[in-house]
Coordinates of N, CA and C in Angstrom, one line a residue:
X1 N 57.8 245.7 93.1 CA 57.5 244.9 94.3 C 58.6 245.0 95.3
X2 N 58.7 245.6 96.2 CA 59.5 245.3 97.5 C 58.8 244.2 98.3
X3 N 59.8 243.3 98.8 CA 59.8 242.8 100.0 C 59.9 243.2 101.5
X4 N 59.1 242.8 102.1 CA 59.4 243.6 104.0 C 60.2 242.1 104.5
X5 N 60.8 243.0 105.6 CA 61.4 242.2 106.6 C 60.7 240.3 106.6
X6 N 59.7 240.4 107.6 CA 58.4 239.2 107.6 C 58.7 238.7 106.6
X7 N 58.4 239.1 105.5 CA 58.2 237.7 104.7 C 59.8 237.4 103.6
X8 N 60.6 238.7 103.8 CA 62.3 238.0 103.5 C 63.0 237.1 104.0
X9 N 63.0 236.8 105.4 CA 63.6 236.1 106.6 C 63.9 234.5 105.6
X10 N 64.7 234.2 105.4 CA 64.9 232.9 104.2 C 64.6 233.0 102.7
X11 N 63.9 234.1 102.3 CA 63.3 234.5 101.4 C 64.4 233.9 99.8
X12 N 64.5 233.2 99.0 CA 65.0 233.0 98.2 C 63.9 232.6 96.7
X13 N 65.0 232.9 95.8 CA 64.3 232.4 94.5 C 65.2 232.1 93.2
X14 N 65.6 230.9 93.0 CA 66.7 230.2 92.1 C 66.4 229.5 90.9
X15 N 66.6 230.2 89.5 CA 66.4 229.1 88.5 C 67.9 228.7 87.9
X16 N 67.8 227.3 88.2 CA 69.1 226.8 87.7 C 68.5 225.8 86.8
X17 N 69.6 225.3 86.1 CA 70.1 224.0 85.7 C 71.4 223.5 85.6
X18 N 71.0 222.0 85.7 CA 71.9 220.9 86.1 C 72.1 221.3 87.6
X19 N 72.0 221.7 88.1 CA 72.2 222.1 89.7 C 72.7 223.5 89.7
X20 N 72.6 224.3 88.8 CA 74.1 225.4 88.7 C 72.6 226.6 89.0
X21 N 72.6 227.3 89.4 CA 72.2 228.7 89.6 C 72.8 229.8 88.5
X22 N 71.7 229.9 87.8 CA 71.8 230.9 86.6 C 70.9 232.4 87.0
X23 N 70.0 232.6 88.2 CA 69.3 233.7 88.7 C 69.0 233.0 90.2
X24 N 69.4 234.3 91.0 CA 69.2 234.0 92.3 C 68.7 235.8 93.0
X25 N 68.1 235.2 93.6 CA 67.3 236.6 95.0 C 67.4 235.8 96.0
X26 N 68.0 236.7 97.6 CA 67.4 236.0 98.4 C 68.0 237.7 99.5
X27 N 66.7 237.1 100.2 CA 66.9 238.5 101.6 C 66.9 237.3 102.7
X28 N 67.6 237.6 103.5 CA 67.2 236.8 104.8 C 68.2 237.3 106.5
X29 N 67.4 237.1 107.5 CA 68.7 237.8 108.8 C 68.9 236.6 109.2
X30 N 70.4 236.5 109.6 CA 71.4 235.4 110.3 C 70.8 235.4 111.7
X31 N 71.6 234.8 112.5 CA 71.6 234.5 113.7 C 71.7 235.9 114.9
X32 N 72.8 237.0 114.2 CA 73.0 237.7 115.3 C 72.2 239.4 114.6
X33 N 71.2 239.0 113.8 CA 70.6 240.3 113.2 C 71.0 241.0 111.8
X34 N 71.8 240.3 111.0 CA 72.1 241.3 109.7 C 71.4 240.7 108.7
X35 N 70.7 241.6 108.3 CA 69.9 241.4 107.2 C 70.8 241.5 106.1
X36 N 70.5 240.3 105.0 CA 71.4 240.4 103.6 C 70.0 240.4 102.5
X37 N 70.9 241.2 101.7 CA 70.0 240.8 100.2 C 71.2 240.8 99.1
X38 N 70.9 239.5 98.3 CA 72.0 239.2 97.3 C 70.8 238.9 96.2
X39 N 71.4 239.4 94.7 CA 70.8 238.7 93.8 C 72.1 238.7 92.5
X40 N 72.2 237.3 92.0 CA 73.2 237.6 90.9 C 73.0 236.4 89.9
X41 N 73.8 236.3 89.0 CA 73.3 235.8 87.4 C 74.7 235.6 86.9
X42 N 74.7 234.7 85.5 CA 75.3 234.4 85.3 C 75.1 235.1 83.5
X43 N 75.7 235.9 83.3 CA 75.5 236.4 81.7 C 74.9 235.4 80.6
X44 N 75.7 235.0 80.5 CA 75.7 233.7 79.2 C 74.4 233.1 79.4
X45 N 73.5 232.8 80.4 CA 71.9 232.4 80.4 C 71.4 233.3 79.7
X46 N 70.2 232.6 79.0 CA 69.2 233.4 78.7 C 68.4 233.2 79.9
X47 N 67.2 234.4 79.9 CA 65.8 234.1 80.5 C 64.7 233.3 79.9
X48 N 65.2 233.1 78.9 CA 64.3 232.3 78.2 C 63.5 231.5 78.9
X49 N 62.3 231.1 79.3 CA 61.9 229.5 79.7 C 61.8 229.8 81.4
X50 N 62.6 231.3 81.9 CA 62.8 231.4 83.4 C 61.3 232.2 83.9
X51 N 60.4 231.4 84.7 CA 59.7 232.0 85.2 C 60.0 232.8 86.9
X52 N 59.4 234.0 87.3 CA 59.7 234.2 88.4 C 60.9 235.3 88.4
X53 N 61.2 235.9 89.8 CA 62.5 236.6 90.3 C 62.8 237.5 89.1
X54 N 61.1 238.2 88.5 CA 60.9 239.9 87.7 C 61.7 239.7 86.9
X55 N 62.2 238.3 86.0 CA 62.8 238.9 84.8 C 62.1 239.0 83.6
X56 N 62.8 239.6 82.6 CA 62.4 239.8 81.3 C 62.7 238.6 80.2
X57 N 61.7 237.7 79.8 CA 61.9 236.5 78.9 C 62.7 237.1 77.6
X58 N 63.6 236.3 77.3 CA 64.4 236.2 76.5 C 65.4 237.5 76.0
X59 N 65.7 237.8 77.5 CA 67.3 238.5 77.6 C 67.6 238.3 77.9
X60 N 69.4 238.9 78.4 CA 70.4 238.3 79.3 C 70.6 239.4 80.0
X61 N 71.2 239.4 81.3 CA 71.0 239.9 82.4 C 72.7 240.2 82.2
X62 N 72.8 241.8 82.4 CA 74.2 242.3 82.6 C 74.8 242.8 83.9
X63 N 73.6 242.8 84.3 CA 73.6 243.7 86.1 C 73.0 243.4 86.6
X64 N 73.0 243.2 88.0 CA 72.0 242.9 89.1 C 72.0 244.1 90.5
X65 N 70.9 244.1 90.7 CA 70.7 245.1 91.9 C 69.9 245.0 93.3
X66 N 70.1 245.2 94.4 CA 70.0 245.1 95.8 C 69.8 246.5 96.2
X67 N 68.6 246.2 96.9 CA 68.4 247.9 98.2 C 67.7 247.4 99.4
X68 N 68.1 247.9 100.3 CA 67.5 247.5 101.5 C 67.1 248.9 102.4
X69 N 65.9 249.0 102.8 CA 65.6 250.4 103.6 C 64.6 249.9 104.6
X70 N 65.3 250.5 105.9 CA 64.7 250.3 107.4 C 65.1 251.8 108.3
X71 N 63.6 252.3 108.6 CA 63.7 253.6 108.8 C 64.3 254.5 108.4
X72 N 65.2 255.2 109.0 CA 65.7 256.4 107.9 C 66.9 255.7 107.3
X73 N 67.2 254.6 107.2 CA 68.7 253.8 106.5 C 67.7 253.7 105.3
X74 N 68.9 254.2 104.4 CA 68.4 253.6 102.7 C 70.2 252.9 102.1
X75 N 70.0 252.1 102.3 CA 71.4 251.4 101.6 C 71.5 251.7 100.1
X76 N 70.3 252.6 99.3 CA 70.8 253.1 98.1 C 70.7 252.2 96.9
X77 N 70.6 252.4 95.9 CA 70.8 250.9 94.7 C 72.3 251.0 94.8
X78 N 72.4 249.2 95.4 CA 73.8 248.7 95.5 C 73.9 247.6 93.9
X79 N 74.8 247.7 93.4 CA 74.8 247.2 91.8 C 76.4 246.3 91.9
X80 N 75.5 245.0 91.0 CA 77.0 244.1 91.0 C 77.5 244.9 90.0
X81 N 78.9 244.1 89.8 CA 79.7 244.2 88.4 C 79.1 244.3 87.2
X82 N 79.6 245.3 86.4 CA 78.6 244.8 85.0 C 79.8 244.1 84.2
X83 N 78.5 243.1 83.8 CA 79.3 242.0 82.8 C 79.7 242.7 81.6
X84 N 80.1 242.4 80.7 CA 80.4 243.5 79.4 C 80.4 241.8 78.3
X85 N 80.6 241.1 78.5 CA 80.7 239.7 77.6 C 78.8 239.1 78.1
X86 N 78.2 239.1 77.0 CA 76.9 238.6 77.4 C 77.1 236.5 77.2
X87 N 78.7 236.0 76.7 CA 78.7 235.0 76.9 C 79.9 234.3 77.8
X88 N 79.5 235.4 78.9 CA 80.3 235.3 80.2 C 80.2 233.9 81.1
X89 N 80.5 233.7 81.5 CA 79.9 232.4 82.4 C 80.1 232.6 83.6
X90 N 80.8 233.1 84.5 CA 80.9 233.8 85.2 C 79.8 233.9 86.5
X91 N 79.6 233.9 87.4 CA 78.9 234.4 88.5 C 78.7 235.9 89.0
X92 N 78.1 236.9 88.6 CA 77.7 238.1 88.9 C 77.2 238.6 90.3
X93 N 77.4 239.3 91.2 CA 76.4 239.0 92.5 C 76.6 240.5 93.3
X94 N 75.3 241.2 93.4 CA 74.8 242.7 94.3 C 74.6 241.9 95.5
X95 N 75.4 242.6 96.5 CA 74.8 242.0 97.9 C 74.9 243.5 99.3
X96 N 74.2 243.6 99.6 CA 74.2 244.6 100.3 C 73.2 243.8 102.2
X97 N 74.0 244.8 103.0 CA 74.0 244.2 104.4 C 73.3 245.7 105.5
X98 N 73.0 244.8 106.4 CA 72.9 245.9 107.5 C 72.5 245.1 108.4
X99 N 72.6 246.0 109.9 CA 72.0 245.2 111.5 C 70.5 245.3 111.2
X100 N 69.4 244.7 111.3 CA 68.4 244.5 111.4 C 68.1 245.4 112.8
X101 N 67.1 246.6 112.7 CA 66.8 246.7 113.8 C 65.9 246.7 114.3
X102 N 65.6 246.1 115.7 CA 63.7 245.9 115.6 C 62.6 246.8 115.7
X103 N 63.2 248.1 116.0 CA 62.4 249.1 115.9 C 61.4 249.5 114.6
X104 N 62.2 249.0 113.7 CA 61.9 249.4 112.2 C 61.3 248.1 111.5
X105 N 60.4 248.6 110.2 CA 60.4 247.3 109.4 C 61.3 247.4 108.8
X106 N 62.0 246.4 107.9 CA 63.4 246.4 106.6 C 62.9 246.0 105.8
X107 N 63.0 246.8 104.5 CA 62.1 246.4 103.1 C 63.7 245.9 102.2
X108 N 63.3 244.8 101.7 CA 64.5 244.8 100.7 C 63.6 244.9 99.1
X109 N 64.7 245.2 98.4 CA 64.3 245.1 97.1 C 65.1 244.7 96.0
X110 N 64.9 244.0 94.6 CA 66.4 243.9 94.0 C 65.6 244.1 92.2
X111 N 66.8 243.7 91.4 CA 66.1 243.9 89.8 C 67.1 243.5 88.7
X112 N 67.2 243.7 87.6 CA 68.1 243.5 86.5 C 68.3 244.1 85.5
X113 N 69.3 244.8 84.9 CA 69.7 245.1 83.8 C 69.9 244.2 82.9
X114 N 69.6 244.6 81.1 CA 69.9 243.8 80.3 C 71.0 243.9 79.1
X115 N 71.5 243.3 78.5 CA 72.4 243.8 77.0 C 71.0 244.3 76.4

């Protein structure tokens, strides 16, 4: 599933608890045109119980990934840190950028690796 431009613009998706973000996605363009896409995790969650944001129920997330492509720009799979402790606690986070241009649509895309 990629996302386009249109429907990224604020585009977010967060399962936490207690207030804490344990999986996050979000594409969205600022004020002066740069499109971001970030997605990151926190090892030590399971997915257990997490619906949403294409994960796999009951693993743990070791990597997260970001791409963003608008006309002939392909930003590539941009990849966070890999965790190596699956009882990390830690905040993990892919974020990859670019000028939004209007010529073009911008498709973002992102995903996860597991232990």
């Amino acid at each position: 599933m990629s996302i386009t431009l249109a429907s990224a613009i604020g585009l977010a998706g967060v399962a936490s608890v207690s207030g804490a973000a344990l999986f996050a996605f979000s594409a969205d363009t600022n004020a002066v045109g740069t499109l971001t896409a970030k997605a990151s995790f926190v090892p030590a969650a399971s997915t257990t119980g997490v619906s949403g944001l294409r994960l796999v129920s009951g693993k743990q997330v070791k990597q997260s990934w970001v791409r963003i492509v608008e006309g002939a720009y392909d930003s590539g799979t941009v990849r966070s840190t890999l965790a190596t402790n699956p009882r990390d606690t830690k905040t993990y986070e892919a974020v990859t950028s670019k000028f939004n241009s209007p010529f073009y649509d911008a498709v973002s895309d992102y995903g996860w690796y597991y232990f």
